[in-house]
CSV table of C-alpha atoms and ligand atoms in Angstrom, one decimal:
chain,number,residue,atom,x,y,z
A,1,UNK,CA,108.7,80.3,99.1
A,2,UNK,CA,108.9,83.7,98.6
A,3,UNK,CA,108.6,84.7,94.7
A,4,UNK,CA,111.5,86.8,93.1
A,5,UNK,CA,110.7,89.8,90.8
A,6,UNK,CA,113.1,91.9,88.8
A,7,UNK,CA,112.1,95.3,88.4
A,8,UNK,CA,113.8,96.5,85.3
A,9,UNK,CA,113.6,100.8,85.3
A,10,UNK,CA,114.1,102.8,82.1
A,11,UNK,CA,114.8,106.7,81.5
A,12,UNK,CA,111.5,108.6,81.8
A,13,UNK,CA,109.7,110.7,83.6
A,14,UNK,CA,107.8,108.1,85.4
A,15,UNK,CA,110.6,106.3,86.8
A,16,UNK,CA,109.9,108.2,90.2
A,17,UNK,CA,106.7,105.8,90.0
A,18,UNK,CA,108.5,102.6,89.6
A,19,UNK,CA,110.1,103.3,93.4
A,20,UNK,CA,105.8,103.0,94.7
A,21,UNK,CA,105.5,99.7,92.5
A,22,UNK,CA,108.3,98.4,94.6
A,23,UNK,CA,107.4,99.5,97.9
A,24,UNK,CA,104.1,98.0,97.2
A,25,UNK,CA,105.2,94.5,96.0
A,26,UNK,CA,107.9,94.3,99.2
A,27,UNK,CA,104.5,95.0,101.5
A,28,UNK,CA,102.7,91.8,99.6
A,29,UNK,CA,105.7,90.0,100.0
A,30,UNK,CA,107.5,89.4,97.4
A,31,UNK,CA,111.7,89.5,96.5
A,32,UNK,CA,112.5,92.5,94.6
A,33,UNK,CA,115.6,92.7,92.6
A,34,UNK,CA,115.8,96.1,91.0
A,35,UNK,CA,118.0,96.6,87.6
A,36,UNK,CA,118.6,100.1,86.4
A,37,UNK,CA,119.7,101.5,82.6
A,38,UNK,CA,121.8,104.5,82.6
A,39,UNK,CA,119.5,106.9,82.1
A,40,UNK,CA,117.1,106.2,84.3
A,41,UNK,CA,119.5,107.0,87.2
A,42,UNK,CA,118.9,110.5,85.6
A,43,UNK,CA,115.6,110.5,86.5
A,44,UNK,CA,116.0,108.7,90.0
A,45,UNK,CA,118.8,107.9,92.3
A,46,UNK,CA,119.9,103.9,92.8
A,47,UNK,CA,119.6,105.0,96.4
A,48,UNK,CA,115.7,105.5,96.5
A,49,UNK,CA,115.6,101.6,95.2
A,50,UNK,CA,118.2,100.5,97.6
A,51,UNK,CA,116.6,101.8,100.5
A,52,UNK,CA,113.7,100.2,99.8
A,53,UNK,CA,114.7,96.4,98.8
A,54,UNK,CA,117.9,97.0,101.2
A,55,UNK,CA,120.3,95.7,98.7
A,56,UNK,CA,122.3,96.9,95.9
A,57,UNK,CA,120.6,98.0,93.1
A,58,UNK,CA,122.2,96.7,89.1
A,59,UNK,CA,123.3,99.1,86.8
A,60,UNK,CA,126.4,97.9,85.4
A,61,UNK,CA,127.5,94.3,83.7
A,62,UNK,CA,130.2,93.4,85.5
A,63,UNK,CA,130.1,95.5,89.1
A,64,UNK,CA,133.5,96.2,90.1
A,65,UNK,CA,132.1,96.8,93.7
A,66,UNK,CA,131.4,93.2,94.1
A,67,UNK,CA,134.0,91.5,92.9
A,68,UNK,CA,134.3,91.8,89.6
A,69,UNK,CA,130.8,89.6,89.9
A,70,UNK,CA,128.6,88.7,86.5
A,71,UNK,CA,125.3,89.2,88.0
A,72,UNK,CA,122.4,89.1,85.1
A,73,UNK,CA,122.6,85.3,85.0
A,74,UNK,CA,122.5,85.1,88.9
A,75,UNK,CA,119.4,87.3,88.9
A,76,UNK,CA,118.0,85.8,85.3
A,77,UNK,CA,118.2,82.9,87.6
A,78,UNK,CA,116.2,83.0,90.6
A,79,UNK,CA,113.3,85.6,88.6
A,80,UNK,CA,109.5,84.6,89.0
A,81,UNK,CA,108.9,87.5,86.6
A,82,UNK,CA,110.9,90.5,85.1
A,83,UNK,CA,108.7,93.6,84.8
A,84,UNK,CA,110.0,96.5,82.9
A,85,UNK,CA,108.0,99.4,84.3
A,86,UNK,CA,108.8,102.4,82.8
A,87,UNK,CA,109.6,101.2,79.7
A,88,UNK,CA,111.3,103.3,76.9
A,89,UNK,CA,111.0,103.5,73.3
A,90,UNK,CA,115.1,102.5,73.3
A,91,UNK,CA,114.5,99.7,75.9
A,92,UNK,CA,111.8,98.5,74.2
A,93,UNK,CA,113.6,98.0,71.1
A,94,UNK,CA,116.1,96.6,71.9
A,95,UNK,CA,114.7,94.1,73.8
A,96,UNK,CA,112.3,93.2,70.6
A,97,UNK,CA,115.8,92.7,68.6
A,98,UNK,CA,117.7,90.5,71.2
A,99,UNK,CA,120.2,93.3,71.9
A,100,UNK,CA,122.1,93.4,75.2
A,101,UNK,CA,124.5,96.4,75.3
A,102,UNK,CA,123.6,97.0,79.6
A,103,UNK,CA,122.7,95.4,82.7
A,104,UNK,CA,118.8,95.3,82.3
A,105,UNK,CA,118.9,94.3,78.8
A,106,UNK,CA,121.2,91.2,79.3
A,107,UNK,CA,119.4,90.5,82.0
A,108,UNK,CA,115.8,90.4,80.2
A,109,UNK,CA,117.4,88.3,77.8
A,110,UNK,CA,119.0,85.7,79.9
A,111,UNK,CA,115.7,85.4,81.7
A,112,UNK,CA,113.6,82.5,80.9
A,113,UNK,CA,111.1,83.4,83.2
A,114,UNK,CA,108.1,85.6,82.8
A,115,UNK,CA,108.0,88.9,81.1
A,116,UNK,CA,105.8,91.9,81.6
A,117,UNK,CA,106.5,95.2,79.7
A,118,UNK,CA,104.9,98.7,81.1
A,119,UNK,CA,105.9,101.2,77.7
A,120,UNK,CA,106.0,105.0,79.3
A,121,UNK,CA,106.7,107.3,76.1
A,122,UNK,CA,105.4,110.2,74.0
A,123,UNK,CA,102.3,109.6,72.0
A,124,UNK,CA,103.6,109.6,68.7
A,125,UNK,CA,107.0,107.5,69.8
A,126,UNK,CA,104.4,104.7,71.2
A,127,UNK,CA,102.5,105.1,67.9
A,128,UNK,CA,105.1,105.2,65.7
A,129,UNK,CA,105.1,102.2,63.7
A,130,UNK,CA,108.9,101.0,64.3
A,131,UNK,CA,107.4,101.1,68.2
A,132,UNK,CA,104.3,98.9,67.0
A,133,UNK,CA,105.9,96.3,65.5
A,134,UNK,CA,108.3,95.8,68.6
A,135,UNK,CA,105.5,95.8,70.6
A,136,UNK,CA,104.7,92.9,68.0
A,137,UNK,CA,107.4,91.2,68.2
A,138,UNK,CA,107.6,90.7,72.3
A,139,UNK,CA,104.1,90.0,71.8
A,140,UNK,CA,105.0,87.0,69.2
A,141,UNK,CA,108.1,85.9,71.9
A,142,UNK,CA,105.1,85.5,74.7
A,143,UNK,CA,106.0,88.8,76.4
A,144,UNK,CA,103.3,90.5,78.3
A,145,UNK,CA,102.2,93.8,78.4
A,146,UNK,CA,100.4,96.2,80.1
A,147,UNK,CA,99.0,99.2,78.0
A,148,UNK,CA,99.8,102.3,78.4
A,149,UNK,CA,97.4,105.1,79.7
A,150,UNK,CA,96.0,108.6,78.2
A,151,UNK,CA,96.5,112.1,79.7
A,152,UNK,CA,98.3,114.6,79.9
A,153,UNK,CA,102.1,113.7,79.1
A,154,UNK,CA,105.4,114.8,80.5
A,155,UNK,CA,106.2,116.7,77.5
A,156,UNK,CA,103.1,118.9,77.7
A,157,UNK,CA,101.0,116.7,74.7
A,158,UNK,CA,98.2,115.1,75.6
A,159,UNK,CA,97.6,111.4,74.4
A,160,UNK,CA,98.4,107.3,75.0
A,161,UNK,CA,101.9,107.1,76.1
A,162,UNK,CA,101.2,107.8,80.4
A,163,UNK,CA,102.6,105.0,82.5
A,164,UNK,CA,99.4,101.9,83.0
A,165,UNK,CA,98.1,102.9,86.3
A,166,UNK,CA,100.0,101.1,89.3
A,167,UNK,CA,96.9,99.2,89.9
A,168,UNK,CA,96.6,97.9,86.6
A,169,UNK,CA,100.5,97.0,86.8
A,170,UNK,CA,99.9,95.0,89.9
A,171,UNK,CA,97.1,93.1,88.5
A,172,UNK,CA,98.6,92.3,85.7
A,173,UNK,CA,101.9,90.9,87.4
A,174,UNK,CA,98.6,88.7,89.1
A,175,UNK,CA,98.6,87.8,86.0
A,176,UNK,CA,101.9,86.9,84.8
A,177,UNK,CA,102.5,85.0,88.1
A,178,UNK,CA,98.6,82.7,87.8
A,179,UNK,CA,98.9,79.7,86.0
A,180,UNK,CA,96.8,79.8,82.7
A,181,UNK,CA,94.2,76.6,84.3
A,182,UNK,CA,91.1,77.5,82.5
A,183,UNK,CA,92.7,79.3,79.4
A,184,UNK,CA,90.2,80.6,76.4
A,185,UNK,CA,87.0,79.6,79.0
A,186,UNK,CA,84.8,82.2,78.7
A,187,UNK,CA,83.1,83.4,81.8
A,188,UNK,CA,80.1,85.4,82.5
A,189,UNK,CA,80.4,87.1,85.8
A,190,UNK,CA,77.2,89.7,87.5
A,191,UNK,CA,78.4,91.7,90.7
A,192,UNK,CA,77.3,94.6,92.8
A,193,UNK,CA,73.8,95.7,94.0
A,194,UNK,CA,71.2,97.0,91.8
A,195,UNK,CA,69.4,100.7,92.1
A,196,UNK,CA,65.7,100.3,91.7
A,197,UNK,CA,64.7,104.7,90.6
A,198,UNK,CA,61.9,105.8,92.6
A,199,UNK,CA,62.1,109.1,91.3
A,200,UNK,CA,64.5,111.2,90.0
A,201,UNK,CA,66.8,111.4,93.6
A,202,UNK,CA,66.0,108.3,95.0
A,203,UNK,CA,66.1,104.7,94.3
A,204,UNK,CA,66.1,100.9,96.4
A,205,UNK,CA,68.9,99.0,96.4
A,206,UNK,CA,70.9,97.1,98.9
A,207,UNK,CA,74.4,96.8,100.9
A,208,UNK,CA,76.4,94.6,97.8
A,209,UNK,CA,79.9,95.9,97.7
A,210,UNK,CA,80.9,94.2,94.3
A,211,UNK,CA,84.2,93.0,96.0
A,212,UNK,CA,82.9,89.0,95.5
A,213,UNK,CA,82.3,89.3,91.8
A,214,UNK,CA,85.1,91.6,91.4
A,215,UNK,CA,87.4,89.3,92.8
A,216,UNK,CA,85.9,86.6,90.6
A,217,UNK,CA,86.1,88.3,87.5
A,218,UNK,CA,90.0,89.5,88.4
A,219,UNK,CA,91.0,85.6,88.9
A,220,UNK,CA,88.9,84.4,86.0
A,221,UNK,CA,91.6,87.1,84.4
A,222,UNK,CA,94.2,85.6,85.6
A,223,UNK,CA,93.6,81.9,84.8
A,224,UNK,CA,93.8,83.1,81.5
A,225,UNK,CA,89.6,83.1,80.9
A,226,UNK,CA,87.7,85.9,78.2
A,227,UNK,CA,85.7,87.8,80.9
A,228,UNK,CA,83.0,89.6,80.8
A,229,UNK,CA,81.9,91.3,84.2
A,230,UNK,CA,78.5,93.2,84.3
A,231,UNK,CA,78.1,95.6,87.3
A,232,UNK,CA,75.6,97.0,89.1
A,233,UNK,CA,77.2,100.4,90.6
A,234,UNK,CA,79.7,99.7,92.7
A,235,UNK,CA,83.0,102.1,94.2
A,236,UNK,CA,85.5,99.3,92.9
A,237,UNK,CA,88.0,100.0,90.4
A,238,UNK,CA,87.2,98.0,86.7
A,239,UNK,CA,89.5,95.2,86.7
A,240,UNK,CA,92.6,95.3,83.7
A,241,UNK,CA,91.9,93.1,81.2
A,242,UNK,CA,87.9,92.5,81.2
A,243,UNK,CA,85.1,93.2,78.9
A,244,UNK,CA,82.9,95.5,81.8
A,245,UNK,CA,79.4,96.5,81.1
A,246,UNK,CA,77.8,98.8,83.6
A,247,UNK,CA,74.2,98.5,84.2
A,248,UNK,CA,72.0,100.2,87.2
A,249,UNK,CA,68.7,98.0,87.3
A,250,UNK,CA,67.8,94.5,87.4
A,251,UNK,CA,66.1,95.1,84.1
A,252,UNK,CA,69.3,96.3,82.5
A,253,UNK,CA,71.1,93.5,84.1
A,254,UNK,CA,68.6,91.1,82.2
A,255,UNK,CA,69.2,92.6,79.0
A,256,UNK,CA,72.9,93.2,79.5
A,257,UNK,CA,72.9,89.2,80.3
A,258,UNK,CA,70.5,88.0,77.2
A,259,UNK,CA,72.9,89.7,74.8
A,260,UNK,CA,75.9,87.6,76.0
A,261,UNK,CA,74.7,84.3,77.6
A,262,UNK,CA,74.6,82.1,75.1
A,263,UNK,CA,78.3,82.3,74.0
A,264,UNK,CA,79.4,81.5,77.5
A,265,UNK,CA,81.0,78.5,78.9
A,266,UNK,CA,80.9,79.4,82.7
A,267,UNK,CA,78.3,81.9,84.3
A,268,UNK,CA,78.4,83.4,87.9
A,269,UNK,CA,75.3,85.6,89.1
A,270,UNK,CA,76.8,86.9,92.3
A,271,UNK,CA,74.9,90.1,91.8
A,272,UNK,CA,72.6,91.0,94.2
A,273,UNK,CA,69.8,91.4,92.2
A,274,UNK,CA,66.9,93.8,93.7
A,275,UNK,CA,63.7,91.7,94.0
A,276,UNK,CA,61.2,94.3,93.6
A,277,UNK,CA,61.0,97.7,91.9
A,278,UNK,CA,58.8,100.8,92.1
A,279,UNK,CA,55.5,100.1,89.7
A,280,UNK,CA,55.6,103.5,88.6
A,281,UNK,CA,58.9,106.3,88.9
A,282,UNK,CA,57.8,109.4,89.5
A,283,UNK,CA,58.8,111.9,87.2
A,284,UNK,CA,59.5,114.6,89.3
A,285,UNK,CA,60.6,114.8,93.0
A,286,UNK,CA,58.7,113.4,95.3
A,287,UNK,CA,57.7,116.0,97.9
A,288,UNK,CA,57.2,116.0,101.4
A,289,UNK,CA,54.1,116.1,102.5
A,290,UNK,CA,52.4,115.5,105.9
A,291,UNK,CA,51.2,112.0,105.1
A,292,UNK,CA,53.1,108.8,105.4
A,293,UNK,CA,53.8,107.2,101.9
A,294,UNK,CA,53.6,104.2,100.2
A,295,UNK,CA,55.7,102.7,97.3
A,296,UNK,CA,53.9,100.4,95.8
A,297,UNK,CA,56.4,97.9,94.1
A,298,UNK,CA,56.4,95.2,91.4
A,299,UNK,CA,58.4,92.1,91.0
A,300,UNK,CA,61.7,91.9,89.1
A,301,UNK,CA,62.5,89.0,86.6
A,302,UNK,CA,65.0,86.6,87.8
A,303,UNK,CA,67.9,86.8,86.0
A,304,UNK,CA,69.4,83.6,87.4
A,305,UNK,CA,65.6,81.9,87.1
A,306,UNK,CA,66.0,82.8,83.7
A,307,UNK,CA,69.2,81.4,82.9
A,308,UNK,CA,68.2,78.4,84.6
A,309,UNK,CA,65.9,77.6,82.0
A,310,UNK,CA,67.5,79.1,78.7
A,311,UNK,CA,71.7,77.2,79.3
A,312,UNK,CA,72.4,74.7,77.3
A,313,UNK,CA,75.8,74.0,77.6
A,314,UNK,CA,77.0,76.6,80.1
A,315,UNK,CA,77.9,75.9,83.7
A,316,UNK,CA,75.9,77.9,86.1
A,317,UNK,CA,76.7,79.4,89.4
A,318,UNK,CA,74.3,81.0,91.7
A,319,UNK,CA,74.8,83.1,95.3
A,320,UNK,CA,72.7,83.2,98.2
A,321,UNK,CA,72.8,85.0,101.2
A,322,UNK,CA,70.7,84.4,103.9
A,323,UNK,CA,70.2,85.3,107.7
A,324,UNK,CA,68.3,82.1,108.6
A,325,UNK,CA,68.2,78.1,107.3
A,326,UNK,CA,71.4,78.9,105.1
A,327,UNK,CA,71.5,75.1,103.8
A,328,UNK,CA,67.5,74.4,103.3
A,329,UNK,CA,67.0,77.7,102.0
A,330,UNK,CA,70.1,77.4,100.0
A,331,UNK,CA,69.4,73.7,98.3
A,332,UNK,CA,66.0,75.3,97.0
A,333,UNK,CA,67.5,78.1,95.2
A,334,UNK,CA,70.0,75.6,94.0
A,335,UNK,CA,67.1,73.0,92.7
A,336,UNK,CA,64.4,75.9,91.4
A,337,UNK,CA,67.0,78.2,89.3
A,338,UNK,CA,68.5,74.8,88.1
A,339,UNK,CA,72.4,76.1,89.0
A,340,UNK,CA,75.4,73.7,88.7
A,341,UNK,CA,76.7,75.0,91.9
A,342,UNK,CA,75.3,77.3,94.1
A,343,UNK,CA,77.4,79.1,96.9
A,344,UNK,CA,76.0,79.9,100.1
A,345,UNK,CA,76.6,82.4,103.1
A,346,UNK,CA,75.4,83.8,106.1
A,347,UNK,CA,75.4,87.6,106.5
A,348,UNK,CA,75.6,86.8,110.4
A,349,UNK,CA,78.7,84.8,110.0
A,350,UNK,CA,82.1,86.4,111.6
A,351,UNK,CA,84.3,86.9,108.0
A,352,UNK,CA,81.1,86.5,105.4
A,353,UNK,CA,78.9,89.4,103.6
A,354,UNK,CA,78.9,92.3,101.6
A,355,UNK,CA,81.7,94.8,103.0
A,356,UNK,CA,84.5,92.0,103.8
A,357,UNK,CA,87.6,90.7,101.8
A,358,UNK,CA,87.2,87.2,103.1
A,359,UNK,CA,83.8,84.9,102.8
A,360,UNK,CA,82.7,81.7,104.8
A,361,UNK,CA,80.9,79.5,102.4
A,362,UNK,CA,79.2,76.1,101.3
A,363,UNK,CA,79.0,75.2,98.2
A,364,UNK,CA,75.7,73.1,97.5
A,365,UNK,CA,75.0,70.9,94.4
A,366,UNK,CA,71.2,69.2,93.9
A,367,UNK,CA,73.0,66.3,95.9
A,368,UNK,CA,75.7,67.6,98.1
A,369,UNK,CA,76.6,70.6,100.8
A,370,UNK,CA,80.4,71.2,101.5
A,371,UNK,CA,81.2,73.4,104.0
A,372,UNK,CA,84.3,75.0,103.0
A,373,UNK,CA,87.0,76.9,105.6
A,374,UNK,CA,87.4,80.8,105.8
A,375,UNK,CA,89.1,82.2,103.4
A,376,UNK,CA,89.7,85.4,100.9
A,377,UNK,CA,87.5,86.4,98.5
A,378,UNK,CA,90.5,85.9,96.0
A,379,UNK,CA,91.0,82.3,97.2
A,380,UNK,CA,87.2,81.4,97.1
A,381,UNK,CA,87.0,82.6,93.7
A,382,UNK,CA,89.6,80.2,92.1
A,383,UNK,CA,87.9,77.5,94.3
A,384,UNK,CA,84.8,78.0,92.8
A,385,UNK,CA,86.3,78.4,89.2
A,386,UNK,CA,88.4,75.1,90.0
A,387,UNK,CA,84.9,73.5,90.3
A,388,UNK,CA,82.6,74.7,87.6
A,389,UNK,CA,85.4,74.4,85.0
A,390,UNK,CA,85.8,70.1,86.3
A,391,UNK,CA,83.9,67.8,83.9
A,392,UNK,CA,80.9,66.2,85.2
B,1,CTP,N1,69.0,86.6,91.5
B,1,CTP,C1,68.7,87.0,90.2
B,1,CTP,N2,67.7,87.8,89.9
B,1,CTP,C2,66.9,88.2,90.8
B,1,CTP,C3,67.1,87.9,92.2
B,1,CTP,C4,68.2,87.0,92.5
B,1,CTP,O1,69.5,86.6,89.3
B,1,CTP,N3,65.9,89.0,90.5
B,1,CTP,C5,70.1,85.7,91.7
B,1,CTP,C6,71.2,86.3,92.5
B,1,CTP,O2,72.2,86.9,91.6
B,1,CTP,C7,71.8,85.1,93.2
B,1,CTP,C8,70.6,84.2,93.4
B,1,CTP,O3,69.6,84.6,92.5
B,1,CTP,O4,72.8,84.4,92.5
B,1,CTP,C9,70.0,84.2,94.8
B,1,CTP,O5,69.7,85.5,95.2
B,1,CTP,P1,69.1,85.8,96.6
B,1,CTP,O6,68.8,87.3,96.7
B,1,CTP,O7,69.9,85.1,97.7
B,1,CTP,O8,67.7,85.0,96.5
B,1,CTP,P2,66.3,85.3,95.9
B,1,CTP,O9,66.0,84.3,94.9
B,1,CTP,O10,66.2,86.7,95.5
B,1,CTP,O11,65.4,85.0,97.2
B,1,CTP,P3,65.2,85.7,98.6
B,1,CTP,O12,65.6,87.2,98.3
B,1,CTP,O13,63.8,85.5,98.9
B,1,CTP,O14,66.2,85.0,99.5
């Protein structure tokens, strides 16, 4: 069944933006109500909002144009999730004090469903300690929120105060909509390729896109884990909400993964690790010359290896992707680097690989292969935290 969210739009500046946030959560599929204060209909007409959702858009208590209908309990009702995005100071105060003098505030507090707050304002409103302890107080009632952004503001200051970025706001309404399944786990996630330098221009790496341990780290996120996600370089956006360290060699990656391993409950190595790197990096340039060259190369540590023999009590999770004997070459990996679970894929599979957003996988204990069907890189990833989080 579809799932219902209330958009709850406040007078500021970036209102205009809430009308994209709607367009965008109609396109995934969800129900949008929209529910307008006063002012914001200064900032944006009702008719932008009613275009888009194709129904009337809540302004007023009791809306004489229907009837003399009380509508806040009807929509408090049937919401998944209110999100309040822009959020201003006023809004935001009163709905920390319980107060209900319009549509959206009754509304948020005759909801009993899930709340997500997106605070728009000027630096020193959102910093103002009246503002803080607001923010405190939704906190204490279980609201969410999604932090505001720096830049330049409306007003001409620079600062915190910018609407979050649309993508943030998405993932965190991801979030608010995930059931909390593996709350307080902390989880160790690697991603991305790794750039071997050759010399100052050039460098060996390989065709990892990031997208699987991305999408890992983002649903670890959302079932309410501690994440942290170290990244080889990748042209994916840092998920909201996650500790990200950003390394460029395997070397780094090592170090990066000794100074958090041990505090870990859950660790995924989908990173493609490079194998080998350059045994010396030229300082300068390499030139052309007329000769062929030759790199000679040396072998990286495995990280995974490593962790293999260092857990104690953490759950490990290894990748491999192979082009040939996926199972026989897949159980060894599994056996030698000592991984609770290790998830294997074929490059020449239809729907599995680097650039895709789905995978085609089996997951393979010491003493077990299960194929598994097609499926998104999103769903795979709660399957695979579903499995490592199950006691032995
Ligand atoms: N891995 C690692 N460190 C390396 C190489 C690989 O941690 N230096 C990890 C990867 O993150 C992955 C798993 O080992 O989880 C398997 O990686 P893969 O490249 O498939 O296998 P390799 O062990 O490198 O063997 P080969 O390249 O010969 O298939």
């Amino acid at each position: 069944m579809k799932k219902t969210i209330l958009i709850g739009v406040c007078g500021s500046v970036a209102a205009y933006k809430s009308a994209q946030l709607v367009s965008d959560l109609l396109k995934l599929g969800y129900d949008i109500e929209v529910v307008m204060t006063k002012n914001a209909t200064k900032f944006i007409q009702p008719m932008t909002f009613e275009a888009l959702i194709k129904k009337p858009v809540y302004i007023d208590v009791v809306d004489k144009s229907e009837g003399y209908q009380i509508k806040h309990i009807e929509l408090a009702k049937k919401a998944d999730l209110f999100i309040v995005a822009p959020c201003s100071a006023n809004t935001l105060a009163k709905l920390a004090n319980g107060l209900c003098d319009d549509m959206l505030s009754t509304t948020f507090l005759a909801c009993t469903c899930k709340k997500l707050i997106a605070p728009a304002m000027n630096t020193a409103m959102y910093d103002n300690l009246a503002t803080q302890r607001n923010i405190e107080r939704c906190l204490s009632y279980g609201i969410t929120f999604v932090e505001p952004g720096n830049g330049l503001l409306a007003c001409g200051d620079v600062g915190r105060g910018k609407l979050a970025d649309m993508e943030d706001i998405k993932e965190m309404i991801d979030y608010c909509l995930e059931e909390k399944l593996l709350r307080n786990k902390k989880v160790l996630i690697t991603a991305g390729p790794t750039q071997e330098a050759i010399d100052p221009v050039r460098y060996i790496t390989n065709h990892s896109s990031g997208k699987m341990g991305y999408a890992l780290a983002k649903k670890a996120f959302q079932l309410g884990c501690d994440v942290t996600l170290i990244s080889g370089p990748v042209n994916l956006k840092v998920p909201y909400g996650i500790q990200h360290i950003s390394v460029v060699s395997a070397s780094e990656m090592l170090e990066a993964v000794k100074g958090c391993y041990l505090k870990q409950d859950i660790i995924i190595k989908a990173a493609a690790v490079g194998d080998y790197r350059a045994k010396t990096v030229a300082s300068n340039k390499i030139k052309k010359g007329n000769q062929d060259i030759f790199i000679e190369c040396q072998k990286n540590d495995d990280i995974l290896a490593f962790l293999g023999n260092h857990v104690t009590k953490q759950k490990l999770c290894g990748f491999a992707m192979e082009t040939e004997n996926l199972i026989e070459n897949a159980q060894k990996k599994c056996i030698t680097k000592n991984c609770d679970l290790l998830v294997a894929n074929d490059l020449t599979t239809s729907g599995a690989g680097f650039q895709v957003d789905t995978n085609k996988v089996f997951f393979i204990t010491k003493d077990n292969v299960q194929e598994l069907d097609l499926m998104t890189k999103d769903e795979l990833s709660k399957e695979i935290l579903l499995t490592l989080s199950k006691e032995n």
